Every structure is written in C-alpha cells, then in structure tokens.
Coordinates of C-alpha atoms in Angstrom, one line a residue:
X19 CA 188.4 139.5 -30.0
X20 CA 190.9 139.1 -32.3
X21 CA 190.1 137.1 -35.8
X22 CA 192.3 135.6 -38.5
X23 CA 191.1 136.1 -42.1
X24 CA 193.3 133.3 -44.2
X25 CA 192.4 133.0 -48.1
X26 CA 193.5 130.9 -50.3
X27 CA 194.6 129.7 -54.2
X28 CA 194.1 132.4 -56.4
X29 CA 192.4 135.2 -54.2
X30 CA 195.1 137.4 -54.4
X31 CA 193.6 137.8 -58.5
X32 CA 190.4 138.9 -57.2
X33 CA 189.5 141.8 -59.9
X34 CA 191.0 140.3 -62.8
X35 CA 189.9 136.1 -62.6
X36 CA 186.6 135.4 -63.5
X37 CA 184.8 139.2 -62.7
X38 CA 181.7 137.4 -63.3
X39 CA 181.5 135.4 -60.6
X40 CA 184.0 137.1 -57.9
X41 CA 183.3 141.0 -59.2
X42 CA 185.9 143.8 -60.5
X43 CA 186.6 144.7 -56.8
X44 CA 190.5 143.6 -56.2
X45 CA 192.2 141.8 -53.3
X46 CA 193.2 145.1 -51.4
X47 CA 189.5 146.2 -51.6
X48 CA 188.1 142.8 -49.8
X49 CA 191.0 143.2 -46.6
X50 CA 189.9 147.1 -46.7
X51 CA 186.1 146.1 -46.5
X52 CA 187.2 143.3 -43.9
X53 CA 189.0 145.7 -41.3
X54 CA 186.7 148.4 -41.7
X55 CA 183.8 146.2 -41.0
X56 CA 185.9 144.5 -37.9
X57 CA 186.9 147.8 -36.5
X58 CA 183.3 148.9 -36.4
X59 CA 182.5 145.7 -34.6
X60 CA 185.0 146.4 -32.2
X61 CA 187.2 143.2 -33.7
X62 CA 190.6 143.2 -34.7
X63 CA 191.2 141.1 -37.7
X64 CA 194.5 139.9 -39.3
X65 CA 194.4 139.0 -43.7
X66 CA 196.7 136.3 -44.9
X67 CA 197.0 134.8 -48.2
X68 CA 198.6 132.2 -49.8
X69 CA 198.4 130.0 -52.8
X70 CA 200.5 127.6 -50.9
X71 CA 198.6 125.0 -48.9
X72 CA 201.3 124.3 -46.5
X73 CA 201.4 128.3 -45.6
X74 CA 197.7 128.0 -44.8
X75 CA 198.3 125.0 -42.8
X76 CA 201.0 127.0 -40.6
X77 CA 198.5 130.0 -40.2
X78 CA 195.9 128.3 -38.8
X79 CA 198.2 126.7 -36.8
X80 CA 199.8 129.6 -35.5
X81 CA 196.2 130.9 -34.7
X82 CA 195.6 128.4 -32.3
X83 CA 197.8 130.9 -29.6
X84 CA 197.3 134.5 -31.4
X85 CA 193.7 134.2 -32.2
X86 CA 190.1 134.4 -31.3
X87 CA 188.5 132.7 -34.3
X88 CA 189.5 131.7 -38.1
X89 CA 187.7 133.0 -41.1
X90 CA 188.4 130.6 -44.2
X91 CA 188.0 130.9 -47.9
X92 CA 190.6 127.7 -48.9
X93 CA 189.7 128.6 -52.6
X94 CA 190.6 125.6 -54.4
X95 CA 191.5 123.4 -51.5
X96 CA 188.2 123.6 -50.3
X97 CA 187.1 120.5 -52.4
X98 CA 190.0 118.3 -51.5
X99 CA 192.6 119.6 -49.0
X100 CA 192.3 117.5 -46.0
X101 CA 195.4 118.6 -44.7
X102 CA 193.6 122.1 -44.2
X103 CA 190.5 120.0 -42.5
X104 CA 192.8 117.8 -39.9
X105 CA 195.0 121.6 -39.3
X106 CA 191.4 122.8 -38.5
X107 CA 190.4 120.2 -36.2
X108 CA 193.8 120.5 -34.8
X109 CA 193.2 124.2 -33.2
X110 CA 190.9 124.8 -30.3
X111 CA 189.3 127.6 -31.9
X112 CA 186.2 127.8 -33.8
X113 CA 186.7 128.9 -37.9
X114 CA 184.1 129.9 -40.5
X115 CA 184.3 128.6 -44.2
X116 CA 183.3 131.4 -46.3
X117 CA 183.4 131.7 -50.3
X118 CA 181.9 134.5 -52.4
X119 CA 180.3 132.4 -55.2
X120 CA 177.6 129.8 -54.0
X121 CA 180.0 127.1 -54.9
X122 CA 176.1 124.8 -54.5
X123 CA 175.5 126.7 -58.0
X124 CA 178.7 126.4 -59.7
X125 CA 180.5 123.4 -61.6
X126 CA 179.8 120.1 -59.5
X127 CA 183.0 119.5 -58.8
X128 CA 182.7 122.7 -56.2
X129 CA 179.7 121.6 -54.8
X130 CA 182.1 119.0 -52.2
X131 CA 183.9 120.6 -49.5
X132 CA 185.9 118.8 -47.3
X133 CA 186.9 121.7 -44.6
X134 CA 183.4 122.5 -43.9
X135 CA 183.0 119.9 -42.0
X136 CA 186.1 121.1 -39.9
X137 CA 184.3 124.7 -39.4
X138 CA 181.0 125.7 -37.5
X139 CA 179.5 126.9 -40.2
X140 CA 180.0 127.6 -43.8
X141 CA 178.3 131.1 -45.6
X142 CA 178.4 130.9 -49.4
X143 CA 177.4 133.4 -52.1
X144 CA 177.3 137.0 -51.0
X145 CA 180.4 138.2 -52.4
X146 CA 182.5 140.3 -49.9
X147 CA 179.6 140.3 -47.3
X148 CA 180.0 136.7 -47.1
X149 CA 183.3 137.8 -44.9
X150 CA 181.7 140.5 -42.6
X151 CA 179.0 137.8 -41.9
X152 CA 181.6 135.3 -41.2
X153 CA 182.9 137.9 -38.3
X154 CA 179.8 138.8 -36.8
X155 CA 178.6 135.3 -36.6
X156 CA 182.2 135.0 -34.6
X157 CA 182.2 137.9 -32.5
X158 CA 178.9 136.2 -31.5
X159 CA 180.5 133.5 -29.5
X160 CA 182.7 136.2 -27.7
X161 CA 180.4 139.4 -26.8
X162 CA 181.9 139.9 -23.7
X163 CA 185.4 141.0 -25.6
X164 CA 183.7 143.4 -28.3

C-alpha cells in the first residue's frame, strides 16, 4: 500500500506558529514520525506540502494513478476550499482529513469543514498521532498489500 500525506497552508511552520496548539516539534519531525510509523506498518508513504491550493489540488490529483489512499490536513483550506473537496471526489481513492488541534474546540470559524465531507473519515486533536491513525485506519481497507 502506498499512501500520500499532502498538508497544507502554513504546516511547513510547524515548531514556530502557535506551539501551543501545534507543539515545538517542526515540520521535518512530523514526515520523520510519518515514515517511520508507515514503514513499521509495512506502508510506503509519500509527504507533500504546499501553501498553494492549486499544488494541492494537482497532488491529489496525481494520486488518483500513484496511490493507495490520501491522508489530508488542508490547514486553512479546510473551512472553505471546495476546490480541494470536488479534487477529492474526483479520485477514486479513499482520503482521511486529519488536523492536530480539535478544530471542534478552537475559534468557530474552524469548527466548518468543507473537505470532510469529501473524505471517509476525519481524526482531529491528537497532534502527530492524529497522522499515524489516519494510516492505519487506511492500511485497514488494504490488508492484503501490508
């Protein structure tokens, strides 16, 4: 199984924006906690970034042929990109919204988002882990490639 990890506005400042809410643990360390947990589960795994919505729009399109399963943290775009919803609906494979606050407990404007309904499930407020549950609950639908 083979699974894309795409992540959006402003993760890439993971460590320094708001260590608070998202920890002092940078960017490199999430994609370093990501393949480590993948290659234990026998998954290969691929990180993008962007703070570009139409670069996230072209990954998950690109997925559609290269890849198992989508895990998504749109950042920002979560609460109003339908152009990352309809490029979700447009692939034929399954993708996980994931975000490490509980965006249900934050301002109200983040308590919308409009790609989860584009995803088969949506895991919110465990920090990095809310990534290697994302995989799992992937590699799931695909035990016979692990």
């Amino acid at each position: 199984m083979k699974i894309l990890v795409i992540n959006g506005a402003n993760m890439n400042m993971l460590g320094r924006r708001e260590p608070d809410i998202y920890g002092k643990e940078d960017y490199a360390a999430l994609c370093a906690r990501i393949y480590e947990h993948a290659q234990s589960r026998g998954v290969a795994v691929e990180c993008f970034q962007s703070n570009h919505e139409g670069a996230i729009i072209d990954a998950i399109q690109e997925a559609d042929t290269a890849f198992d399963g989508i895990v998504i943290n749109p950042g920002a775009y979560t609460h109003y990109s339908y152009a990352i919803h309809d490029a979700l609906k447009a692939v034929s494979i399954p993708a996980v919204e994931v975000h490490m606050s509980d965006i249900q407990k934050r301002e109200e404007f983040r308590h919308l988002s409009v790609t989860a309904p584009a995803c088969i499930a949506q895991i919110r407020g465990h920090g990095f882990e809310s990534y290697t549950m994302a995989i799992d609950m992937l590699a799931k639908l695909n035990p016979e490639e692990k």
